[in-house]
Coordinates of C-alpha atoms in Angstrom, one line a residue:
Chain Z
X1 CA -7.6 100.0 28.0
X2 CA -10.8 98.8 27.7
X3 CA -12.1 95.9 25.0
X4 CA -14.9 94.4 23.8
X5 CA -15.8 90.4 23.5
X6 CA -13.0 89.3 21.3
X7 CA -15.0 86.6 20.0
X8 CA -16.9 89.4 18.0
X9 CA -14.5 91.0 16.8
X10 CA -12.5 87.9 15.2
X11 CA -14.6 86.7 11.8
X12 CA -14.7 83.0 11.7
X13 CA -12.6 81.2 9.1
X14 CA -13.8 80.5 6.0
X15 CA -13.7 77.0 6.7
X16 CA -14.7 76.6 10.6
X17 CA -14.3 73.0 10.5
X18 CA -12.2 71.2 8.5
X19 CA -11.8 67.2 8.0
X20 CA -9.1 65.4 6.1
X21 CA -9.9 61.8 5.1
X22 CA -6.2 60.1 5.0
X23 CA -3.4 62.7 7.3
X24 CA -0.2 62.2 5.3
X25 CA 1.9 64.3 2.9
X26 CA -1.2 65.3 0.8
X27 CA -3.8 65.6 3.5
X28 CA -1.3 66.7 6.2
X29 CA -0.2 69.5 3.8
X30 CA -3.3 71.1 2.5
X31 CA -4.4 70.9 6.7
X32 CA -1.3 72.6 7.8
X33 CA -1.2 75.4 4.6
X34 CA -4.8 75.9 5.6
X35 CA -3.8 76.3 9.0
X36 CA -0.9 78.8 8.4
X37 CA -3.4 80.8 6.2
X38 CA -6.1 81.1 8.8
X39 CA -8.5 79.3 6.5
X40 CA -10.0 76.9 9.0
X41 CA -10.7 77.4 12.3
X42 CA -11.1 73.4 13.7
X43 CA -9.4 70.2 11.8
X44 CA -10.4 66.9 12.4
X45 CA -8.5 63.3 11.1
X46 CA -10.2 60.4 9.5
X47 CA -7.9 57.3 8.7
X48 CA -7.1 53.8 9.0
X49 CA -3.7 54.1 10.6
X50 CA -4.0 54.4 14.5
X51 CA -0.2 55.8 15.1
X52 CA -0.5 58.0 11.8
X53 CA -3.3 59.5 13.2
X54 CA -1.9 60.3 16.5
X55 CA 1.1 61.5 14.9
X56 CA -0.3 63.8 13.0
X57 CA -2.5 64.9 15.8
X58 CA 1.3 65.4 17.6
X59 CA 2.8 66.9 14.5
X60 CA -0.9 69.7 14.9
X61 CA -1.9 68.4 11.2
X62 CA -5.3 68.0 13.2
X63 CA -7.1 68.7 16.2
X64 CA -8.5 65.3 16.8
X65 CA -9.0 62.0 15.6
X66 CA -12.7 60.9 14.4
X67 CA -14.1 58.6 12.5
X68 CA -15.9 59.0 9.0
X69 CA -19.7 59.0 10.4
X70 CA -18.4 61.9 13.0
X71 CA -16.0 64.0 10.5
X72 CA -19.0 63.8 7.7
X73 CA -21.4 64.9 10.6
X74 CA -19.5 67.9 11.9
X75 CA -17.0 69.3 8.8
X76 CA -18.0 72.1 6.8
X77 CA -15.6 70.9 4.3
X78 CA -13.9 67.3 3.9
X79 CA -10.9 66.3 2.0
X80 CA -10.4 63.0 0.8
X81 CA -6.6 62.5 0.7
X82 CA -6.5 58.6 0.7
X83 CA -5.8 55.9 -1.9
X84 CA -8.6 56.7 -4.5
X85 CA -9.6 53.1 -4.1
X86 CA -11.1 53.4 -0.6
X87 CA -13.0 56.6 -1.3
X88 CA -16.5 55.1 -2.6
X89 CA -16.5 53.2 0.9
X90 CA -15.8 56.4 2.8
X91 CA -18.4 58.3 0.6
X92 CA -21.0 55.6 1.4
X93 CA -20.3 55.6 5.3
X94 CA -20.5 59.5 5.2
X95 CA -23.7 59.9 3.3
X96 CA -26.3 59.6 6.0
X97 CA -24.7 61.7 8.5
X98 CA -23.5 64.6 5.9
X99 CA -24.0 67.9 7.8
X100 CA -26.3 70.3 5.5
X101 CA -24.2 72.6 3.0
X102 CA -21.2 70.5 3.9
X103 CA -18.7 70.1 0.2
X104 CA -16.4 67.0 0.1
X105 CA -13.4 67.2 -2.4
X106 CA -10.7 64.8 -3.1
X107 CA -7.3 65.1 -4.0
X108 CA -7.5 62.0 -6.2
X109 CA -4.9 61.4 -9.1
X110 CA -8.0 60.2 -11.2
X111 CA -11.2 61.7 -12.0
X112 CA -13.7 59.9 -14.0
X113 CA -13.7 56.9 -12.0
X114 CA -13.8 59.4 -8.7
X115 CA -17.0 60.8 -9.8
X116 CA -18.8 57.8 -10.8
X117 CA -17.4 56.4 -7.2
X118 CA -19.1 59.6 -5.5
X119 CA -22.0 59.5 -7.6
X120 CA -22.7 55.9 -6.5
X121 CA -22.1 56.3 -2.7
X122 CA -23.6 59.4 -2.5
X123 CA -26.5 59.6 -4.8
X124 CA -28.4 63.3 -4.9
X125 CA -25.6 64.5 -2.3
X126 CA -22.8 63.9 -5.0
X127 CA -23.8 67.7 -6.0
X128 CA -22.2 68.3 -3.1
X129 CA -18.9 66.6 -4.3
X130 CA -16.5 68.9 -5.9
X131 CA -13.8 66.6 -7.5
X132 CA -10.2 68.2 -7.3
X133 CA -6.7 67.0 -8.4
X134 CA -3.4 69.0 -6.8
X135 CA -0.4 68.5 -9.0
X136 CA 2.1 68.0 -6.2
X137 CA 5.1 65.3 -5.5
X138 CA 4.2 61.9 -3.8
X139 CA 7.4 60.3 -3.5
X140 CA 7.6 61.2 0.1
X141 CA 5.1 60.1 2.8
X142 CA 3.2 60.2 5.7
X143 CA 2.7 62.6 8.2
X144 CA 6.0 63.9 8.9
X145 CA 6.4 64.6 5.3
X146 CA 3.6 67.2 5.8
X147 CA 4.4 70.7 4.7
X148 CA 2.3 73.9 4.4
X149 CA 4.4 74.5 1.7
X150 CA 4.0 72.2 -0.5
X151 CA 1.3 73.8 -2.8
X152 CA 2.6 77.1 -3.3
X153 CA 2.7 78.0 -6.7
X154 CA 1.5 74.3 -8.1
X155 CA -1.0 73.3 -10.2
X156 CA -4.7 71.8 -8.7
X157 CA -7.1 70.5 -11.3
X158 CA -11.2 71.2 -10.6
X159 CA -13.1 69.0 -12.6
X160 CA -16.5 69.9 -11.4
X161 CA -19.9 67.5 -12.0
X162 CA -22.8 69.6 -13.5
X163 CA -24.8 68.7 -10.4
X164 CA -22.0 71.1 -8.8
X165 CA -23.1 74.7 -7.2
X166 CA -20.9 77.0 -8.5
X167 CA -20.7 78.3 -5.0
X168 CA -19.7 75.6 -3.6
X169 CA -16.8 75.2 -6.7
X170 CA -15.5 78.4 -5.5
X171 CA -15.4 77.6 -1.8
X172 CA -13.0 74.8 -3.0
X173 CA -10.9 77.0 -4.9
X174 CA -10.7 79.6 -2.6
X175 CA -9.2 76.9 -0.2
X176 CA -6.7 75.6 -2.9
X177 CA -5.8 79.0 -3.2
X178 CA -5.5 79.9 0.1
X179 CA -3.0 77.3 0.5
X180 CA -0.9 79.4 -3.0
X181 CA -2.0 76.8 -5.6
X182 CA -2.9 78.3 -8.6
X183 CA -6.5 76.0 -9.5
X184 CA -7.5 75.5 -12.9
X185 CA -10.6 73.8 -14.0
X186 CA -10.7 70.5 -16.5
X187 CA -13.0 67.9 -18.1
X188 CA -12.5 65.0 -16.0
X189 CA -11.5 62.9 -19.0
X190 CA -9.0 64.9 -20.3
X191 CA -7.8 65.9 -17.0
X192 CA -7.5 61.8 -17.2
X193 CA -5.6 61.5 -20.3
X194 CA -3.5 64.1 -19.8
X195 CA -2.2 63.2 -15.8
X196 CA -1.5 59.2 -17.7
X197 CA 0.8 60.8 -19.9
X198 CA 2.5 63.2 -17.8
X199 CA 2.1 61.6 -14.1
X200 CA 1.1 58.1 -14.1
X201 CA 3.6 57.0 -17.3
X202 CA 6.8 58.1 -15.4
X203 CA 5.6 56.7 -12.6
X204 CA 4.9 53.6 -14.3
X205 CA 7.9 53.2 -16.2
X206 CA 10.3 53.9 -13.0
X207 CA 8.7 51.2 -11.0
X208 CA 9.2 49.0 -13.8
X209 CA 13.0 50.0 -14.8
X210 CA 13.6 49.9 -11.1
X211 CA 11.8 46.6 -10.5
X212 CA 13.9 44.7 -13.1
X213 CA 17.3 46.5 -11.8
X214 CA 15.8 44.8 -8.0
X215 CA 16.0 41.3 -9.7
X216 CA 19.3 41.5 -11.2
X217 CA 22.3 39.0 -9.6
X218 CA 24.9 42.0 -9.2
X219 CA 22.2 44.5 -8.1
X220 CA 24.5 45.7 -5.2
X221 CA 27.0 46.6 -7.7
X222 CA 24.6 48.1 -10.3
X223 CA 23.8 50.5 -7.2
X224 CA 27.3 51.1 -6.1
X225 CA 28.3 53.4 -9.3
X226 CA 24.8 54.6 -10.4
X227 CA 24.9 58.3 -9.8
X228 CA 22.6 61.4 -10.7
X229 CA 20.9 60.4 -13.9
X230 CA 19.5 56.9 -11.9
X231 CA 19.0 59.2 -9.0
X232 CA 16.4 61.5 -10.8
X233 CA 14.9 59.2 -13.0
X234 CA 13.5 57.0 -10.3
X235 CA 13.0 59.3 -7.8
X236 CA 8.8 58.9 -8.3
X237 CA 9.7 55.1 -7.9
X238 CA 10.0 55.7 -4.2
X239 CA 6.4 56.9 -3.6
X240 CA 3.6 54.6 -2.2
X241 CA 2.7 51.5 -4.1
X242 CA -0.9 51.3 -2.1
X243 CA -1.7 54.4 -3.9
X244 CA -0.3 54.2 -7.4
X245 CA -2.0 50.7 -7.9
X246 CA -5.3 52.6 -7.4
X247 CA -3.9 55.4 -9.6
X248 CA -3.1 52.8 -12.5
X249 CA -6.1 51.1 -12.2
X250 CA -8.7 53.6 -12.1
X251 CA -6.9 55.1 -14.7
X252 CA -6.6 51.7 -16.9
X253 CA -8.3 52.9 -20.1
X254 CA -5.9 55.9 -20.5
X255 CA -2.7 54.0 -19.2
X256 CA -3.5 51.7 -22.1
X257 CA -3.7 53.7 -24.8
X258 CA -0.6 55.9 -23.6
X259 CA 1.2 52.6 -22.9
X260 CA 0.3 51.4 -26.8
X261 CA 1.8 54.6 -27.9
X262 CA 4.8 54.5 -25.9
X263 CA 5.9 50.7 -27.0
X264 CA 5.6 52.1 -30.6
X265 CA 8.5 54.6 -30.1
X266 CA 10.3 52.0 -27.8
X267 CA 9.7 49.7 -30.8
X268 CA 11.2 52.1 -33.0
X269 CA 14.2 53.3 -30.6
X270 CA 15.2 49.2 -30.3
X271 CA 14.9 48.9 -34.2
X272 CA 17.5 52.2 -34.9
X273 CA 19.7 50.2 -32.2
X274 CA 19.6 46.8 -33.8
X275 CA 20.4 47.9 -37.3
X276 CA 22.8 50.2 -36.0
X277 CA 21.1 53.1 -37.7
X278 CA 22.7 56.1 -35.9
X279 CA 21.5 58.6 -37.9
X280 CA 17.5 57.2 -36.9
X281 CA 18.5 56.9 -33.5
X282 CA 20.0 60.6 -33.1
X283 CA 16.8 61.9 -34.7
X284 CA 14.8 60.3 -32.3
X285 CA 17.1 61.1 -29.1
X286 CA 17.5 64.9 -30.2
X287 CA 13.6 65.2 -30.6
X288 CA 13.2 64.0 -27.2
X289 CA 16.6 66.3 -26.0
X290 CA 15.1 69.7 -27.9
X291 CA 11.0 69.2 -26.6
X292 CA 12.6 68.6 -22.7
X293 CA 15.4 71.9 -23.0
X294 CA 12.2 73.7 -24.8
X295 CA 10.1 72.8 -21.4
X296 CA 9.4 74.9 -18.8
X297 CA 8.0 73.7 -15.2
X298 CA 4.5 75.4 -14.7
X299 CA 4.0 77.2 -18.3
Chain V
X1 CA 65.7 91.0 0.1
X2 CA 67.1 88.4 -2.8
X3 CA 65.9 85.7 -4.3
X4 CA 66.6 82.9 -6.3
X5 CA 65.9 81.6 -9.7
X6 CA 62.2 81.0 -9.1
X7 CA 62.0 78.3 -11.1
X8 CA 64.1 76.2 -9.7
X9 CA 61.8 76.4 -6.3
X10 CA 58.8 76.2 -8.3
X11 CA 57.9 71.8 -9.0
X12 CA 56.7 71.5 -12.1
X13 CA 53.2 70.2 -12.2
X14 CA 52.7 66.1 -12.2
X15 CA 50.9 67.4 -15.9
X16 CA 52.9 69.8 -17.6
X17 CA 51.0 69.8 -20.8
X18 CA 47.6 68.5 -21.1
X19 CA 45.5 68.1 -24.0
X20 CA 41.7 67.9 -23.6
X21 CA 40.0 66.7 -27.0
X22 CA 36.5 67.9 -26.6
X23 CA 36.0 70.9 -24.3
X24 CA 32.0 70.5 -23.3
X25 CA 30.7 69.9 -19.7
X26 CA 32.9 66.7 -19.1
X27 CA 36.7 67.6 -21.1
X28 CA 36.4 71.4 -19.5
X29 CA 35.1 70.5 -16.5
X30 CA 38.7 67.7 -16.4
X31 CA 40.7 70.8 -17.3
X32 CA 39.4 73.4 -14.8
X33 CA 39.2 71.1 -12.0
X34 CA 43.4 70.0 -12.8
X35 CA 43.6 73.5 -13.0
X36 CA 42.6 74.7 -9.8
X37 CA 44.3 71.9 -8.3
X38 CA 47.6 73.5 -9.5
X39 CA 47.9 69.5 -11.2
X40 CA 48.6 70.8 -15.2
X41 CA 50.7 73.5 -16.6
X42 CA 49.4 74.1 -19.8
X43 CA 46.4 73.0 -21.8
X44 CA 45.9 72.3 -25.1
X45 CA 42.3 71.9 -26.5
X46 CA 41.7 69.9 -29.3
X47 CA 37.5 69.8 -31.2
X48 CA 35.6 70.4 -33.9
X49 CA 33.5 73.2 -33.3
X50 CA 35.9 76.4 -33.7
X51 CA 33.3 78.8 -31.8
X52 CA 33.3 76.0 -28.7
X53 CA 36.9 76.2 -28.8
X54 CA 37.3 80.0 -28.8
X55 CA 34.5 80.0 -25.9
X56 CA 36.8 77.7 -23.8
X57 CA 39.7 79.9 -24.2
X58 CA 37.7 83.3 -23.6
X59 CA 36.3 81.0 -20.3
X60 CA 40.1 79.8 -19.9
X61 CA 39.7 76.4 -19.6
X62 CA 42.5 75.7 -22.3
X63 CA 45.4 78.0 -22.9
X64 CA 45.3 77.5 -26.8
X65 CA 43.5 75.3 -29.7
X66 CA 45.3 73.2 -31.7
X67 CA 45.2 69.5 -34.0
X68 CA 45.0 66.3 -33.1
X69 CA 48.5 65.8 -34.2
X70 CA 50.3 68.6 -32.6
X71 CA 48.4 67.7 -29.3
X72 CA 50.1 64.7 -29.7
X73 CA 53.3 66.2 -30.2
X74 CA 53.0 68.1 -27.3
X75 CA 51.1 66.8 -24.7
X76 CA 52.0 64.6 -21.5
X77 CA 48.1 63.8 -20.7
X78 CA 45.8 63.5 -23.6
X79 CA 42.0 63.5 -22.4
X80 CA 39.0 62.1 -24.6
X81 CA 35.9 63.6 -23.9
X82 CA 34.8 63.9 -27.5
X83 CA 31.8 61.4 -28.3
X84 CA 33.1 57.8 -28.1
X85 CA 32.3 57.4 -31.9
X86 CA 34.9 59.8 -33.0
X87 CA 37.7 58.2 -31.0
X88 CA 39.0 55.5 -33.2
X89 CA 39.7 58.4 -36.0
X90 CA 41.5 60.9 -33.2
X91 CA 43.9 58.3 -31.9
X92 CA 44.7 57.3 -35.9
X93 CA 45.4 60.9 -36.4
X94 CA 47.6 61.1 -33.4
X95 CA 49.4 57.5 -33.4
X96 CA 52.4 58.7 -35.5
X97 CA 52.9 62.0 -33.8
X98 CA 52.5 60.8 -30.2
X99 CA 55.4 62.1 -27.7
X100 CA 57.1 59.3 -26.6
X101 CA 56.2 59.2 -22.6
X102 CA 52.7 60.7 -23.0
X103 CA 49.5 58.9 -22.2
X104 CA 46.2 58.9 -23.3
X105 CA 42.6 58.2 -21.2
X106 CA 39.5 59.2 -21.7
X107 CA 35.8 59.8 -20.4
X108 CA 33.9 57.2 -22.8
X109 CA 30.8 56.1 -21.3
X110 CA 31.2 52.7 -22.8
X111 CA 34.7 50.5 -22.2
X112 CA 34.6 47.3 -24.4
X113 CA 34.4 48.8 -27.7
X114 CA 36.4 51.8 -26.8
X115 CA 39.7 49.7 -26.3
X116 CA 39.1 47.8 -29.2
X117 CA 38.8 51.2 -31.5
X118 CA 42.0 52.4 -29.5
X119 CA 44.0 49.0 -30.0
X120 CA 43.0 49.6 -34.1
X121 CA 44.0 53.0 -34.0
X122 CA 47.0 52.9 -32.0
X123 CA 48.8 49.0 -32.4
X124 CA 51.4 48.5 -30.0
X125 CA 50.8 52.0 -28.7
X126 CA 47.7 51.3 -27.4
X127 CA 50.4 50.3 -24.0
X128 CA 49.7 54.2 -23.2
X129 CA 45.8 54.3 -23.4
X130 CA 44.2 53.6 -20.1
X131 CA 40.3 53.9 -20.5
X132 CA 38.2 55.7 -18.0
X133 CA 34.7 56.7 -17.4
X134 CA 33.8 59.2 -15.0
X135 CA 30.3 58.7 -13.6
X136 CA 29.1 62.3 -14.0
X137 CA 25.8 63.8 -14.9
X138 CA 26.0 65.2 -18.6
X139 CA 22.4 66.5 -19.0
X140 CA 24.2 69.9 -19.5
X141 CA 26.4 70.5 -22.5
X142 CA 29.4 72.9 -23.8
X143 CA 32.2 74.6 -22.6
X144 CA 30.1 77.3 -20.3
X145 CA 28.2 74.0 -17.9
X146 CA 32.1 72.9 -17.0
X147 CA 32.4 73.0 -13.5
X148 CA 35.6 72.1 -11.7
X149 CA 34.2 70.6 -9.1
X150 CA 31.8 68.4 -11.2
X151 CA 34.1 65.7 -10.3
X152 CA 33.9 66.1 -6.3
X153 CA 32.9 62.9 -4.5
X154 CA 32.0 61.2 -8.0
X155 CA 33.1 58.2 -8.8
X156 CA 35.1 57.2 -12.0
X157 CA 35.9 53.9 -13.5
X158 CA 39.5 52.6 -14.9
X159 CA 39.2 49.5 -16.9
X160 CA 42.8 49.2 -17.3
X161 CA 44.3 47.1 -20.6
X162 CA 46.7 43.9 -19.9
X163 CA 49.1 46.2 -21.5
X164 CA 49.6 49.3 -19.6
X165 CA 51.9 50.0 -16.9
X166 CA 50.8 50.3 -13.6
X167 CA 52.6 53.9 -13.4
X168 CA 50.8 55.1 -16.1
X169 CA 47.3 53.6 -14.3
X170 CA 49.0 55.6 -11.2
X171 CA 48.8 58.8 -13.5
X172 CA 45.3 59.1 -14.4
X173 CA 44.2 58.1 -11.4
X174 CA 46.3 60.8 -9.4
X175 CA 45.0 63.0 -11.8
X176 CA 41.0 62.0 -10.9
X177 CA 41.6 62.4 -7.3
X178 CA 43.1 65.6 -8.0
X179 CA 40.1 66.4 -9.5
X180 CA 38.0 65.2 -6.2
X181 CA 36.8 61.7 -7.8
X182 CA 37.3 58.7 -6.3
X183 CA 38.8 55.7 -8.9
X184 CA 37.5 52.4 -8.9
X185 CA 38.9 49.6 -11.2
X186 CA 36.9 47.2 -13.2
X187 CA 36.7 44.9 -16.1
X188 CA 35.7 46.6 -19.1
X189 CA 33.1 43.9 -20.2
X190 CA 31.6 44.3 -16.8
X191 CA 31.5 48.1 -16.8
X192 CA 29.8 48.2 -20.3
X193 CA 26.9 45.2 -18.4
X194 CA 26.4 47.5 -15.3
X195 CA 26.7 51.1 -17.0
X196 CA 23.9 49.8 -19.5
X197 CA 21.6 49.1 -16.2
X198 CA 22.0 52.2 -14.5
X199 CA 22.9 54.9 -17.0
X200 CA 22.4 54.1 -20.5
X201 CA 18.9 52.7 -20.1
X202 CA 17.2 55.5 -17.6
X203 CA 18.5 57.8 -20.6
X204 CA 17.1 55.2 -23.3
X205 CA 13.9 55.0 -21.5
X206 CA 13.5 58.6 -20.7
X207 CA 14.4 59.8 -24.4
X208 CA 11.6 57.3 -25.7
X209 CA 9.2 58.5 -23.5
X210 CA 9.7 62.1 -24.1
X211 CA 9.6 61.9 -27.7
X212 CA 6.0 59.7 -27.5
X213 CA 4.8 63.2 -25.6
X214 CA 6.8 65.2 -27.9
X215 CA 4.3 63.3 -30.8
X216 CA 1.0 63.8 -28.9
X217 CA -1.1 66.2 -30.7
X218 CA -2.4 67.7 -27.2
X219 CA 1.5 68.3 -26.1
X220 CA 1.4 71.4 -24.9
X221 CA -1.7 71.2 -22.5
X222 CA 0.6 68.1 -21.1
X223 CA 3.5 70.2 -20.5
X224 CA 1.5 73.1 -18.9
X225 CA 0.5 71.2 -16.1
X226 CA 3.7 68.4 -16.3
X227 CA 5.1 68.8 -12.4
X228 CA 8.2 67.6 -10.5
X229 CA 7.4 64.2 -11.2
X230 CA 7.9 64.8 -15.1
X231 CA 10.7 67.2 -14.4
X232 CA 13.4 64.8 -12.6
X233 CA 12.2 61.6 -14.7
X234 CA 12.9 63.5 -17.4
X235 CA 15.8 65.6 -17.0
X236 CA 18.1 62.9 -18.6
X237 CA 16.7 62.9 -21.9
X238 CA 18.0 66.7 -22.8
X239 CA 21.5 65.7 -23.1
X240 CA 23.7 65.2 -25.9
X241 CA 21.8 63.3 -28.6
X242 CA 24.9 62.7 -30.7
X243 CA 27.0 61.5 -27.7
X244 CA 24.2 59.2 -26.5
X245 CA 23.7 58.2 -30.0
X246 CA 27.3 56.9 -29.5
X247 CA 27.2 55.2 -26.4
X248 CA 24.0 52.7 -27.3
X249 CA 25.2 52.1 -30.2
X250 CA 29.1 51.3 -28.9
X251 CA 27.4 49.7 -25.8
X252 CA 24.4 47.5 -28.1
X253 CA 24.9 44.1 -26.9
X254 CA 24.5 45.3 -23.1
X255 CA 21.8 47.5 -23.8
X256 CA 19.9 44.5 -25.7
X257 CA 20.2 42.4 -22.7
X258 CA 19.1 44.7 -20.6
X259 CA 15.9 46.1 -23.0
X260 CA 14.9 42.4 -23.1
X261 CA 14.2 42.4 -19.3
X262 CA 13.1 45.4 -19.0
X263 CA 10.1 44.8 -21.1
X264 CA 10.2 41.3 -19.2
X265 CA 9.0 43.5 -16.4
X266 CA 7.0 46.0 -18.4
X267 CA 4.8 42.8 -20.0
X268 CA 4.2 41.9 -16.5
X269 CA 3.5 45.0 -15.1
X270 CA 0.9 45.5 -18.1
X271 CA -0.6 42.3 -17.5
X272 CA -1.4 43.0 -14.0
X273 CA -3.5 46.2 -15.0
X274 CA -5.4 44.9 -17.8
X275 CA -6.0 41.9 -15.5
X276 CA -7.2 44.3 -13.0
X277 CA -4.6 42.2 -10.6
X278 CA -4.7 44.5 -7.7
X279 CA -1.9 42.4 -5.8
X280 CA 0.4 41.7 -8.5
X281 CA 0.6 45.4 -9.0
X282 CA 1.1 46.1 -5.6
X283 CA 3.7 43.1 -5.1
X284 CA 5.9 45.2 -8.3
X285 CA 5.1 48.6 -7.3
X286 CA 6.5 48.0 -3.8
X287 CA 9.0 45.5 -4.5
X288 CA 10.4 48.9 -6.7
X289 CA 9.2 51.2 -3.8
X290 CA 11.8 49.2 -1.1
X291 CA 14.6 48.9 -3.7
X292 CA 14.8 52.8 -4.2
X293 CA 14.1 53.7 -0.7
X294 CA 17.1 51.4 0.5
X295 CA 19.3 53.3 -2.1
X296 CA 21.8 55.9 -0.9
X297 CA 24.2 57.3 -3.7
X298 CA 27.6 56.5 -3.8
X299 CA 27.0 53.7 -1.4

């Protein structure tokens, strides 16, 4: 048997060099479904976190460790998977060395502030920014909690800029989909509104629920006999408070107004209690029991 | 081969005649699980709706419907799991006919009013009501969601009156650990305090939070890209609205204690993000982050 050079024989991924910005469940998953899908061919790690790094490097998240000067130098694409906070200093330290025809995305819970982040750091290059949004579970992270799995059959928001190619849109969207997410594109406010209501809220109103049940005297015994309901409602509570106090409060305008809107019907819900009114309070509990048994996950 | 009279090899069962008054997910779920832990003979069921009741016998968790009174009559255990609203009529209805021997318990959510409707209804009979409150997801509803082993490894709560007798506290706890519960005993007044925290107000919480989406003239667009987050913070809020109408408004004092530091927390939490307080969100997001992480159920 006789063969010719393999290497021209083998097309190169669609992504030869990948770099993810921030290694843990979010990053480390789109790397490793990438991976599994023979999307990229190379993966390099940016973060902050020496032993997460090195971990994932372990784990084969990524090839190597580089900094951001190096990834933004080298990648062909680059994923921002850390707090959305930090990316307008990562932008900035890329911007000079950004390899021609290189994209950047994000996986960023927000979007409007994202874009005027990446418009600021990155000036004329932010047409080169492609702002993204997979709607995936954060309650676990980390590196270890990495799983090429995760995205399959989820939800990930585009919200392009009009600077935006639409090539370079679809080369982002062919990698979301590469890793089985189904990628559907969104103004950047709305996406906004809409992620406060359904996302940040819950998140919102577990921490606080689980914050006060933290502070109370008999807390130990409170946790002793709660069972499933407490279980599931705080779940989200769990996840990383770096990155959900970014999420609030590059969302603040949005949180507010959903916030307003929820202490209305909390208002309302305390007044049916205090006057005893059952027939007020049913009505409101079995409009909230008939719209969640009506809802179905990913319709 | 010969035989003798099988019944006189055969014990009877430590329940010979149950009655279950309220044969959803929680009373069916009681019977089955008794059931197949050859614990009851026969079982009455005792409700409202006639088409639930014919379900429960078609699904065999009773052996035959009948009235509150000739449940009474007849039955050695007598189960509430109707909503605790109802019960102070039931045991009025049953008071004159009750066998003399048979006790009564039940699955009420809330404890302090619940004996005081059952010492009304019953006077001095009130001797053979032991209240309970098994801690058991009920998110589902109606005959077909009973489970018997629904009860495996939960937990359920006797808050035993000054005037029962410890045999008949014996009873209905042999008959939860028959079902696979473990029985705990506490003081009603402290139940209702700690059951408020950990159950009643994720559901209060949840159902007013749902119902502010439920409102939102962009709902649907919210629900088609809600995710897991959504899903398990939510989940609570499709139960029962009339039996969770009961329970905050039999459990109203507790629950207004609790509501009042709740939005304690929620103030503060708001404060921090229109303050733009980076650290002071941080400092409650992970003080809520450690809490539920250190959380194992049933511990």
């Amino acid at each position: 048997m006789t063969a010719g050079p393999a290497d021209a024989r083998v097309p190169a991924p669609p992504i030869p060099v990948l770099a993810v910005v921030g290694v843990g469940l979010i990053g480390g998953s789109f790397a490793a479904a990438l991976r599994r899908a023979g999307h990229v061919g190379r993966v390099l790690g940016v973060g902050r976190n020496g032993p997460s790094l090195e971990r994932a490097r372990e784990l084969g998240l990524i090839d190597e460790a580089v900094d951001a000067a190096e990834a933004a130098a080298r990648a062909d694409l680059i994923m921002l998977a850390a707090p959305v906070g930090t990316f307008g200093a990562i932008l900035a330290e890329m911007r000079a060395a950004l390899k021609p025809g290189a994209i950047v995305t994000d996986a960023g819970s927000t979007k409007v502030t994202v874009a005027q982040a990446a418009r600021a750091a990155l000036g004329e290059r932010v047409a080169s920014f492609i702002p993204g949004h997979p709607i995936a579970g954060a309650e676990k992270i980390g590196p270890d909690a990495a799983d090429p799995g995760l995205y399959t059959g989820r939800s990930v928001i585009l919200t392009p800029l009009p600077e935006n190619l639409a090539a370079d849109v679809a080369r982002v969207r062919a990698a979301w989909e590469a890793c089985g997410a189904r990628v559907l594109d969104m103004d950047a406010a709305e996406h906004d509104q809409v992620l406060a209501s359904v996302s940040h809220m819950p998140h919102f109103l577990a921490a606080v629920y689980v914050a006060q049940v933290a502070r109370s005297a008999d807390c130990r015994r409170r946790l002793a006999i709660a069972g499933t309901g407490f279980r599931d409602f705080t779940r989200i509570a769990a996840g990383s408070a770096e990155m959900w106090r970014d999420i609030f409060l590059s969302n603040r305008a949005a949180m507010k107004a959903e916030l307003a809107q929820v202490r209305a019907v909390l208002d309302e819900a305390e007044q049916a209690l205090d006057a005893g009114d059952g027939a007020a309070l049913e009505a409101l509990l079995e409009e909230a029991a008939r719209f969640r048994r009506d809802w179905k996950p990913g319709h």
